[in-house]
């Protein structure tokens, strides 16, 4: 089923995009709430006014009908209060009723000095007020309990009635502030008072003239009023009638600091009342529905009044300092954020009945949207310091301006987190403003900005938009068309991704020294994004065209971001952290990031290269790997991607298009390019990293390091290559025994010898002559094909001569078991000569090798091989060595060897022994057997193949099939072929192998899922072993000696000894009870002799079944006592 992605323009986005408000039907049970937010029209947006609303400077809408009053308490707001604001320290008065004489008398409005015609109007207003008060009293007398409370709330709203703040007895008069100033004049004041309705009709000239006397009275009324509608009416009169005539330099002290804190408190009360009442909203409860709609209408008018304040300041032609209006941005931002939070949570707040108030929520969101746009325009015009000089003025002035600006930026950051899912375009514009203001005023605020909040917010929004982009790209692939709605949304969302990435790039460039705490977020952003793109196994199914668009429009910016961070030490610490633990899906992106850094680093100064290529540890931080060490460690964690393998875009060559390459090729090529351009001062770190990787327990890591080392030897001089060969040769000779490090160093030495110049090869043969027994360890690693023909023949001759001489010396001596390690080394060297330079050996040398091998073979038996690992190694070397000379071997030796192998396989020897046996029996296909030999060999040979074809593992089974086919194709004894296929299952395996029929076809998707599951299973143990290996490799001290492993027969020895001791204890108990038999003494003496022999045997050697091993480990055939 096609997955749907929410469009970028949701309920709230359409409120800002100009759609006509509409009221959808109620949501069906289980259905989805329809998006009903309206917005500003395109034409209105161009003029800066909302669609369907008022233009700038126009009168607000009429006040709504009766509304409930919110709770008297309100949360603390960030809006600062002026030092002399009347409401700065005044708590709100309690609700008032007509005739209530409690509380201080509230001032009214004094009429202008233009005659007595205002008295009649004042009296008329006074009568209307008293009439309204009488009706209210009667209403309160007939209701009780909750009804009285609702009625009192309703009394706080009354259209445009001139309701006084402290009671109805004196109308709109200035109590105690008349010309006489006494109480008698207070009672006579109605003759000189004026209603708010009449003030609305004043001309501009009259408002300007009466501003000094009327504004204080309005502010006092505003502070003492406890009526929501009265607040709104007074605020609208101040903003529309008197604000245009006020000096903008004194706005903060004369108006904003006195009005806006009370306005914010009023808004919070209404929001609290709205939220609490919304829980009871339903289509049947008309009363709550009307109440909520009235509150929303009032909030819209309040936002409109704030818009008037912002518009007036914007219209000022002179320079504006932020400190002169500092209450305005803080108050407006608080109201805007509360509005957006309410709209965002509207579905849960209104409990499925959002459609009943959706049109007013549209209007509220639209008003807040317009208000924030106007505020950002205003803030873009103001300057922080006095007279437009941000660096001038006193320290206190500059500090106050910077604090105001910081509050604005941090408030907008909070708003961004709210609107991120509501309107993408509005969200992006808010971020644009934040970045612009931060950079514009960075000299003042760079050390106080919440840089981590800015960077983390940008990273989060970048990642969210990228995920939406990927999801839309998947839907585009499913639809299969490029002109669908999904594709157009994909392009818009991709532009949004590019915007966030560019914003992050710009901000990082300007504030890089302050981003120490943000490096982890930047690192994770890079990894998360690349984990959703090919070649990651966890990538989404994005079509190739969309991948190219994402790379061209978005990933390029991330690449530039990494370039900016290269010189930043905290970023280096985060990327190369030795304790960095990443989930499976981020391991390949980490490897690719390190490879990108490898590509960028050669163009950086030496100091930056040294920062990345050296290990270190900062104070309070974990140890840091070197870049090369991190590359190898990260590379070995990508086992799943290497096994598939995944494909990456290769480098484009001259005259040919770029071809897809495997991950191994991608990393190896760039690693070699880095080695070729690294600064010479970093060669020691390079050598250390390569050697540590070669000695790694992970084979694929070791092979990558060997490839890189060979490139270094080939890229350098012949002397450098010879020096590396000498170093590696000494390392091999210092290995304590068989280990994976010896195997890796042997591979490296074998490949380096091919890169040596002939003169250096001659020098190598002279310095490490095979005549010295200790040097044979090196020659077992050598491919003689690396030498020229003459030198190859000389080296093969010396190795064969030294090997044969030492072999005969061992055979003629005591044949100690402890000397088998040296014997195995010379056998391995002889095998290396036969496999790579067999044609250089003459008949005498061949005969010498066969003689030594045959005599050794004759000493082996099943019990000795199964009990001694060193003897198993000897057998594993003798099998392929004698198989090379199979046509010259004695037939009796061949018969004995095949019989030994058949008996040995029945005891399930180790895998390497089975593989050696396969090499020997496969070589029998080249041997022509006479009939007498066939009768002896073929039964055992059939048993060998039958046992090996039923392999214990897929590896043994595969090698067994290959060896069987090699024997069957070369042998002339065709009758043995069907005898080896002992069962139908074995026959089917051989037939499938011949027909090259694979197993059940595995789809690409199924294979990826299987590999991902395998990686998840093995990543834990492999990571632990790698960490332990790295800890060992990083130490310059030699390995501690390990305790000698216990013998597999040790427990049997203990059990036998306990049994003997128990038997002696029984004899000791029986002797006191009865006389001993006559024969007991002779038996005890015989036992004593046997104990003496056993003691001598323990001092001189150990006895095996048919083989005694003396104190030196010599092997001699003896009879078992």
mmCIF file of C-alpha atoms in Angstrom, residues 593-881:
data_model
loop_
_atom_site.group_PDB
_atom_site.id
_atom_site.type_symbol
_atom_site.label_atom_id
_atom_site.label_comp_id
_atom_site.label_asym_id
_atom_site.label_seq_id
_atom_site.Cartn_x
_atom_site.Cartn_y
_atom_site.Cartn_z
ATOM 1 C CA UNK A 593 33.243 10.050 6.306
ATOM 2 C CA UNK A 594 36.791 9.066 7.239
ATOM 3 C CA UNK A 595 37.563 8.365 3.590
ATOM 4 C CA UNK A 596 36.239 11.828 2.663
ATOM 5 C CA UNK A 597 38.554 13.328 5.270
ATOM 6 C CA UNK A 598 41.431 11.323 3.774
ATOM 7 C CA UNK A 599 40.714 12.981 0.438
ATOM 8 C CA UNK A 600 40.523 16.495 1.888
ATOM 9 C CA UNK A 601 43.467 16.353 4.269
ATOM 10 C CA UNK A 602 46.401 16.604 1.797
ATOM 11 C CA UNK A 603 45.312 20.141 0.865
ATOM 12 C CA UNK A 604 45.415 21.238 4.515
ATOM 13 C CA UNK A 605 48.458 22.706 6.314
ATOM 14 C CA UNK A 606 50.921 20.432 8.058
ATOM 15 C CA UNK A 607 49.490 21.267 11.465
ATOM 16 C CA UNK A 608 45.998 20.150 10.478
ATOM 17 C CA UNK A 609 47.373 16.939 8.996
ATOM 18 C CA UNK A 610 49.288 16.269 12.192
ATOM 19 C CA UNK A 611 46.139 16.904 14.248
ATOM 20 C CA UNK A 612 44.281 14.161 12.376
ATOM 21 C CA UNK A 613 47.137 11.676 11.936
ATOM 22 C CA UNK A 614 48.469 11.527 15.486
ATOM 23 C CA UNK A 615 46.934 9.821 18.464
ATOM 24 C CA UNK A 616 46.220 11.904 21.514
ATOM 25 C CA UNK A 617 44.049 12.590 24.494
ATOM 26 C CA UNK A 618 42.576 15.902 25.522
ATOM 27 C CA UNK A 619 42.011 16.816 29.138
ATOM 28 C CA UNK A 620 38.840 15.182 30.368
ATOM 29 C CA UNK A 621 38.248 13.392 27.044
ATOM 30 C CA UNK A 622 38.771 9.808 25.957
ATOM 31 C CA UNK A 623 41.736 8.730 23.869
ATOM 32 C CA UNK A 624 41.762 9.679 20.209
ATOM 33 C CA UNK A 625 42.759 7.331 17.420
ATOM 34 C CA UNK A 626 44.813 8.442 14.478
ATOM 35 C CA UNK A 627 42.931 8.954 11.226
ATOM 36 C CA UNK A 628 44.506 5.901 9.594
ATOM 37 C CA UNK A 629 43.831 3.798 12.665
ATOM 38 C CA UNK A 630 40.207 4.944 12.641
ATOM 39 C CA UNK A 631 39.911 4.119 8.928
ATOM 40 C CA UNK A 632 41.108 0.556 9.467
ATOM 41 C CA UNK A 633 38.943 0.092 12.557
ATOM 42 C CA UNK A 634 35.843 1.450 10.814
ATOM 43 C CA UNK A 635 36.589 -0.582 7.691
ATOM 44 C CA UNK A 636 36.621 -3.865 9.584
ATOM 45 C CA UNK A 637 33.166 -3.085 10.989
ATOM 46 C CA UNK A 638 31.699 -3.009 7.459
ATOM 47 C CA UNK A 639 31.835 -6.772 7.015
ATOM 48 C CA UNK A 640 28.289 -6.975 5.664
ATOM 49 C CA UNK A 641 28.896 -4.309 3.033
ATOM 50 C CA UNK A 642 32.149 -6.008 2.029
ATOM 51 C CA UNK A 643 30.567 -9.444 1.703
ATOM 52 C CA UNK A 644 27.695 -8.437 -0.579
ATOM 53 C CA UNK A 645 29.572 -6.340 -1.838
ATOM 54 C CA UNK A 646 28.017 -2.899 -2.061
ATOM 55 C CA UNK A 647 28.931 -0.655 -4.974
ATOM 56 C CA UNK A 648 30.038 2.967 -4.969
ATOM 57 C CA UNK A 649 30.631 5.450 -7.746
ATOM 58 C CA UNK A 650 34.251 5.173 -8.815
ATOM 59 C CA UNK A 651 36.558 7.915 -9.967
ATOM 60 C CA UNK A 652 36.161 9.027 -13.557
ATOM 61 C CA UNK A 653 39.236 8.346 -15.671
ATOM 62 C CA UNK A 654 40.429 10.020 -18.813
ATOM 63 C CA UNK A 655 38.362 9.019 -21.777
ATOM 64 C CA UNK A 656 36.188 6.607 -19.844
ATOM 65 C CA UNK A 657 33.090 6.882 -17.730
ATOM 66 C CA UNK A 658 33.116 6.293 -14.002
ATOM 67 C CA UNK A 659 32.378 2.678 -13.142
ATOM 68 C CA UNK A 660 30.905 1.295 -9.965
ATOM 69 C CA UNK A 661 33.508 -0.122 -7.585
ATOM 70 C CA UNK A 662 33.322 -2.208 -4.443
ATOM 71 C CA UNK A 663 33.765 -0.720 -1.000
ATOM 72 C CA UNK A 664 37.175 -2.371 -0.760
ATOM 73 C CA UNK A 665 38.334 -0.713 -3.975
ATOM 74 C CA UNK A 666 36.870 2.625 -2.929
ATOM 75 C CA UNK A 667 38.716 2.683 0.380
ATOM 76 C CA UNK A 668 41.942 1.181 -0.952
ATOM 77 C CA UNK A 669 42.304 3.681 -3.807
ATOM 78 C CA UNK A 670 41.765 6.690 -1.556
ATOM 79 C CA UNK A 671 44.009 5.298 1.145
ATOM 80 C CA UNK A 672 46.821 4.871 -1.362
ATOM 81 C CA UNK A 673 46.239 8.378 -2.712
ATOM 82 C CA UNK A 674 46.537 9.753 0.816
ATOM 83 C CA UNK A 675 49.769 7.814 1.391
ATOM 84 C CA UNK A 676 51.216 9.281 -1.794
ATOM 85 C CA UNK A 677 50.498 12.862 -0.677
ATOM 86 C CA UNK A 678 50.949 12.730 3.110
ATOM 87 C CA UNK A 679 53.447 15.154 4.630
ATOM 88 C CA UNK A 680 56.889 13.570 5.195
ATOM 89 C CA UNK A 681 56.805 14.485 8.887
ATOM 90 C CA UNK A 682 53.931 12.028 9.325
ATOM 91 C CA UNK A 683 55.754 8.969 7.929
ATOM 92 C CA UNK A 684 56.320 7.481 11.421
ATOM 93 C CA UNK A 685 52.583 7.649 12.154
ATOM 94 C CA UNK A 686 51.911 6.113 8.742
ATOM 95 C CA UNK A 687 54.281 3.195 9.366
ATOM 96 C CA UNK A 688 52.797 2.582 12.803
ATOM 97 C CA UNK A 689 49.223 2.576 11.515
ATOM 98 C CA UNK A 690 50.047 0.221 8.638
ATOM 99 C CA UNK A 691 51.900 -2.233 10.866
ATOM 100 C CA UNK A 692 49.106 -2.266 13.460
ATOM 101 C CA UNK A 693 46.592 -2.972 10.708
ATOM 102 C CA UNK A 694 48.719 -5.760 9.192
ATOM 103 C CA UNK A 695 48.861 -7.443 12.599
ATOM 104 C CA UNK A 696 45.090 -7.094 13.069
ATOM 105 C CA UNK A 697 43.050 -10.159 13.880
ATOM 106 C CA UNK A 698 40.601 -9.254 11.096
ATOM 107 C CA UNK A 699 41.732 -10.727 7.810
ATOM 108 C CA UNK A 700 40.077 -8.099 5.603
ATOM 109 C CA UNK A 701 41.741 -5.272 7.540
ATOM 110 C CA UNK A 702 45.096 -6.998 7.283
ATOM 111 C CA UNK A 703 44.688 -7.447 3.527
ATOM 112 C CA UNK A 704 43.821 -3.762 3.084
ATOM 113 C CA UNK A 705 46.914 -2.754 5.022
ATOM 114 C CA UNK A 706 49.060 -5.161 2.975
ATOM 115 C CA UNK A 707 47.715 -3.609 -0.241
ATOM 116 C CA UNK A 708 48.467 -0.115 1.035
ATOM 117 C CA UNK A 709 51.940 -1.142 2.190
ATOM 118 C CA UNK A 710 52.728 -2.671 -1.190
ATOM 119 C CA UNK A 711 51.618 0.551 -2.864
ATOM 120 C CA UNK A 712 53.943 2.484 -0.576
ATOM 121 C CA UNK A 713 56.855 0.170 -1.420
ATOM 122 C CA UNK A 714 56.155 0.440 -5.131
ATOM 123 C CA UNK A 715 55.622 4.199 -5.002
ATOM 124 C CA UNK A 716 58.870 4.744 -3.122
ATOM 125 C CA UNK A 717 62.444 4.001 -4.021
ATOM 126 C CA UNK A 718 64.080 0.598 -4.330
ATOM 127 C CA UNK A 719 66.037 1.274 -1.159
ATOM 128 C CA UNK A 720 62.799 1.988 0.728
ATOM 129 C CA UNK A 721 61.295 -1.289 -0.493
ATOM 130 C CA UNK A 722 64.421 -3.206 0.531
ATOM 131 C CA UNK A 723 64.317 -1.578 3.937
ATOM 132 C CA UNK A 724 60.693 -2.609 4.401
ATOM 133 C CA UNK A 725 61.554 -6.202 3.393
ATOM 134 C CA UNK A 726 64.330 -6.299 5.966
ATOM 135 C CA UNK A 727 62.049 -4.968 8.699
ATOM 136 C CA UNK A 728 59.300 -7.464 7.891
ATOM 137 C CA UNK A 729 61.820 -10.341 7.747
ATOM 138 C CA UNK A 730 63.067 -9.556 11.225
ATOM 139 C CA UNK A 731 59.490 -9.315 12.478
ATOM 140 C CA UNK A 732 58.747 -12.774 11.098
ATOM 141 C CA UNK A 733 61.822 -14.245 12.748
ATOM 142 C CA UNK A 734 60.751 -12.732 16.069
ATOM 143 C CA UNK A 735 57.297 -14.355 16.021
ATOM 144 C CA UNK A 736 57.031 -16.868 18.869
ATOM 145 C CA UNK A 737 55.192 -19.489 16.844
ATOM 146 C CA UNK A 738 52.151 -20.099 14.685
ATOM 147 C CA UNK A 739 49.787 -17.101 14.976
ATOM 148 C CA UNK A 740 47.682 -14.914 12.755
ATOM 149 C CA UNK A 741 50.337 -12.178 12.918
ATOM 150 C CA UNK A 742 52.866 -14.574 11.359
ATOM 151 C CA UNK A 743 50.431 -15.395 8.567
ATOM 152 C CA UNK A 744 49.818 -11.715 7.766
ATOM 153 C CA UNK A 745 53.522 -10.843 7.840
ATOM 154 C CA UNK A 746 54.256 -13.827 5.590
ATOM 155 C CA UNK A 747 51.761 -12.577 3.011
ATOM 156 C CA UNK A 748 53.323 -9.112 3.163
ATOM 157 C CA UNK A 749 56.857 -10.442 2.743
ATOM 158 C CA UNK A 750 55.835 -12.643 -0.191
ATOM 159 C CA UNK A 751 54.332 -9.636 -2.008
ATOM 160 C CA UNK A 752 57.143 -7.219 -1.179
ATOM 161 C CA UNK A 753 59.730 -9.576 -2.655
ATOM 162 C CA UNK A 754 58.051 -9.201 -6.047
ATOM 163 C CA UNK A 755 58.574 -5.423 -5.807
ATOM 164 C CA UNK A 756 62.277 -5.555 -5.002
ATOM 165 C CA UNK A 757 64.883 -4.702 -7.581
ATOM 166 C CA UNK A 758 67.196 -7.625 -8.590
ATOM 167 C CA UNK A 759 70.242 -6.210 -6.783
ATOM 168 C CA UNK A 760 68.247 -5.955 -3.547
ATOM 169 C CA UNK A 761 66.968 -9.519 -4.061
ATOM 170 C CA UNK A 762 70.550 -10.776 -4.277
ATOM 171 C CA UNK A 763 71.280 -8.862 -1.092
ATOM 172 C CA UNK A 764 68.270 -10.465 0.587
ATOM 173 C CA UNK A 765 69.502 -13.974 -0.331
ATOM 174 C CA UNK A 766 72.918 -13.151 1.088
ATOM 175 C CA UNK A 767 71.614 -11.598 4.320
ATOM 176 C CA UNK A 768 69.039 -14.318 4.984
ATOM 177 C CA UNK A 769 70.807 -17.392 3.619
ATOM 178 C CA UNK A 770 68.864 -20.672 3.858
ATOM 179 C CA UNK A 771 72.009 -22.351 5.153
ATOM 180 C CA UNK A 772 71.221 -20.763 8.524
ATOM 181 C CA UNK A 773 68.508 -22.839 10.183
ATOM 182 C CA UNK A 774 66.841 -19.780 11.715
ATOM 183 C CA UNK A 775 66.336 -18.280 8.248
ATOM 184 C CA UNK A 776 64.265 -21.205 6.971
ATOM 185 C CA UNK A 777 61.314 -19.585 8.739
ATOM 186 C CA UNK A 778 61.507 -16.813 6.132
ATOM 187 C CA UNK A 779 61.855 -19.079 3.122
ATOM 188 C CA UNK A 780 58.647 -20.908 3.920
ATOM 189 C CA UNK A 781 56.887 -17.551 3.224
ATOM 190 C CA UNK A 782 58.665 -16.889 -0.063
ATOM 191 C CA UNK A 783 57.342 -17.426 -3.572
ATOM 192 C CA UNK A 784 60.414 -18.247 -5.636
ATOM 193 C CA UNK A 785 58.665 -16.852 -8.688
ATOM 194 C CA UNK A 786 59.590 -13.390 -7.365
ATOM 195 C CA UNK A 787 63.263 -13.987 -8.284
ATOM 196 C CA UNK A 788 64.842 -14.021 -11.743
ATOM 197 C CA UNK A 789 65.481 -17.483 -13.221
ATOM 198 C CA UNK A 790 69.126 -17.699 -12.206
ATOM 199 C CA UNK A 791 68.537 -16.393 -8.703
ATOM 200 C CA UNK A 792 65.446 -18.588 -8.345
ATOM 201 C CA UNK A 793 67.444 -21.710 -9.165
ATOM 202 C CA UNK A 794 70.187 -20.738 -6.736
ATOM 203 C CA UNK A 795 67.719 -20.031 -3.932
ATOM 204 C CA UNK A 796 65.771 -23.265 -4.551
ATOM 205 C CA UNK A 797 69.003 -25.260 -4.531
ATOM 206 C CA UNK A 798 70.135 -23.769 -1.228
ATOM 207 C CA UNK A 799 66.757 -24.286 0.439
ATOM 208 C CA UNK A 800 66.481 -27.920 -0.725
ATOM 209 C CA UNK A 801 70.015 -28.701 0.335
ATOM 210 C CA UNK A 802 69.577 -27.101 3.753
ATOM 211 C CA UNK A 803 66.177 -28.720 4.253
ATOM 212 C CA UNK A 804 67.336 -32.200 3.294
ATOM 213 C CA UNK A 805 70.464 -31.945 5.454
ATOM 214 C CA UNK A 806 68.530 -30.788 8.526
ATOM 215 C CA UNK A 807 65.846 -33.425 7.945
ATOM 216 C CA UNK A 808 68.379 -36.246 7.778
ATOM 217 C CA UNK A 809 70.097 -34.845 10.851
ATOM 218 C CA UNK A 810 66.837 -34.955 12.794
ATOM 219 C CA UNK A 811 66.069 -38.486 11.608
ATOM 220 C CA UNK A 812 69.488 -39.744 12.573
ATOM 221 C CA UNK A 813 69.308 -38.127 16.017
ATOM 222 C CA UNK A 814 67.129 -38.855 19.041
ATOM 223 C CA UNK A 815 64.059 -37.544 17.168
ATOM 224 C CA UNK A 816 62.855 -35.390 20.027
ATOM 225 C CA UNK A 817 59.263 -34.208 20.016
ATOM 226 C CA UNK A 818 60.334 -30.703 21.042
ATOM 227 C CA UNK A 819 62.306 -30.383 17.818
ATOM 228 C CA UNK A 820 59.298 -31.023 15.600
ATOM 229 C CA UNK A 821 58.653 -27.265 15.272
ATOM 230 C CA UNK A 822 61.993 -26.830 13.479
ATOM 231 C CA UNK A 823 61.307 -29.922 11.383
ATOM 232 C CA UNK A 824 57.923 -28.537 10.351
ATOM 233 C CA UNK A 825 59.594 -25.266 9.349
ATOM 234 C CA UNK A 826 62.016 -26.992 6.999
ATOM 235 C CA UNK A 827 59.183 -29.111 5.572
ATOM 236 C CA UNK A 828 57.229 -25.924 4.935
ATOM 237 C CA UNK A 829 60.241 -24.361 3.189
ATOM 238 C CA UNK A 830 60.668 -27.486 1.026
ATOM 239 C CA UNK A 831 56.972 -27.335 0.156
ATOM 240 C CA UNK A 832 57.364 -23.670 -0.873
ATOM 241 C CA UNK A 833 60.218 -24.652 -3.201
ATOM 242 C CA UNK A 834 58.218 -27.491 -4.763
ATOM 243 C CA UNK A 835 55.085 -25.388 -5.361
ATOM 244 C CA UNK A 836 56.808 -22.296 -6.804
ATOM 245 C CA UNK A 837 60.115 -23.596 -8.188
ATOM 246 C CA UNK A 838 59.641 -27.323 -8.655
ATOM 247 C CA UNK A 839 60.958 -27.205 -12.213
ATOM 248 C CA UNK A 840 64.271 -25.805 -10.911
ATOM 249 C CA UNK A 841 65.037 -28.963 -8.941
ATOM 250 C CA UNK A 842 67.183 -31.700 -10.460
ATOM 251 C CA UNK A 843 66.712 -35.418 -9.873
ATOM 252 C CA UNK A 844 69.177 -35.566 -6.990
ATOM 253 C CA UNK A 845 67.417 -32.816 -5.129
ATOM 254 C CA UNK A 846 64.051 -34.442 -5.740
ATOM 255 C CA UNK A 847 65.355 -37.769 -4.483
ATOM 256 C CA UNK A 848 66.712 -36.124 -1.335
ATOM 257 C CA UNK A 849 63.356 -34.514 -0.570
ATOM 258 C CA UNK A 850 61.469 -37.777 -1.216
ATOM 259 C CA UNK A 851 63.846 -39.688 1.008
ATOM 260 C CA UNK A 852 63.333 -37.360 3.948
ATOM 261 C CA UNK A 853 59.565 -37.317 3.454
ATOM 262 C CA UNK A 854 59.262 -41.070 3.160
ATOM 263 C CA UNK A 855 61.257 -41.723 6.311
ATOM 264 C CA UNK A 856 59.140 -39.253 8.253
ATOM 265 C CA UNK A 857 55.934 -40.781 6.923
ATOM 266 C CA UNK A 858 56.984 -44.197 8.128
ATOM 267 C CA UNK A 859 57.204 -42.918 11.721
ATOM 268 C CA UNK A 860 53.572 -41.775 11.893
ATOM 269 C CA UNK A 861 50.650 -43.719 13.282
ATOM 270 C CA UNK A 862 47.058 -42.856 14.110
ATOM 271 C CA UNK A 863 47.474 -42.540 17.873
ATOM 272 C CA UNK A 864 50.498 -40.282 17.590
ATOM 273 C CA UNK A 865 48.801 -37.983 15.095
ATOM 274 C CA UNK A 866 45.581 -37.639 17.065
ATOM 275 C CA UNK A 867 47.360 -36.937 20.350
ATOM 276 C CA UNK A 868 50.078 -34.475 19.299
ATOM 277 C CA UNK A 869 49.242 -31.167 17.495
ATOM 278 C CA UNK A 870 52.834 -30.812 16.297
ATOM 279 C CA UNK A 871 52.628 -34.234 14.664
ATOM 280 C CA UNK A 872 49.352 -33.182 13.030
ATOM 281 C CA UNK A 873 51.217 -30.219 11.535
ATOM 282 C CA UNK A 874 53.911 -32.581 10.267
ATOM 283 C CA UNK A 875 51.292 -34.754 8.574
ATOM 284 C CA UNK A 876 49.630 -31.663 7.058
ATOM 285 C CA UNK A 877 52.958 -30.731 5.431
ATOM 286 C CA UNK A 878 53.956 -34.237 4.357
ATOM 287 C CA UNK A 879 50.677 -34.888 2.512
ATOM 288 C CA UNK A 880 51.024 -32.129 -0.135
ATOM 289 C CA UNK A 881 54.830 -32.522 -0.245
#
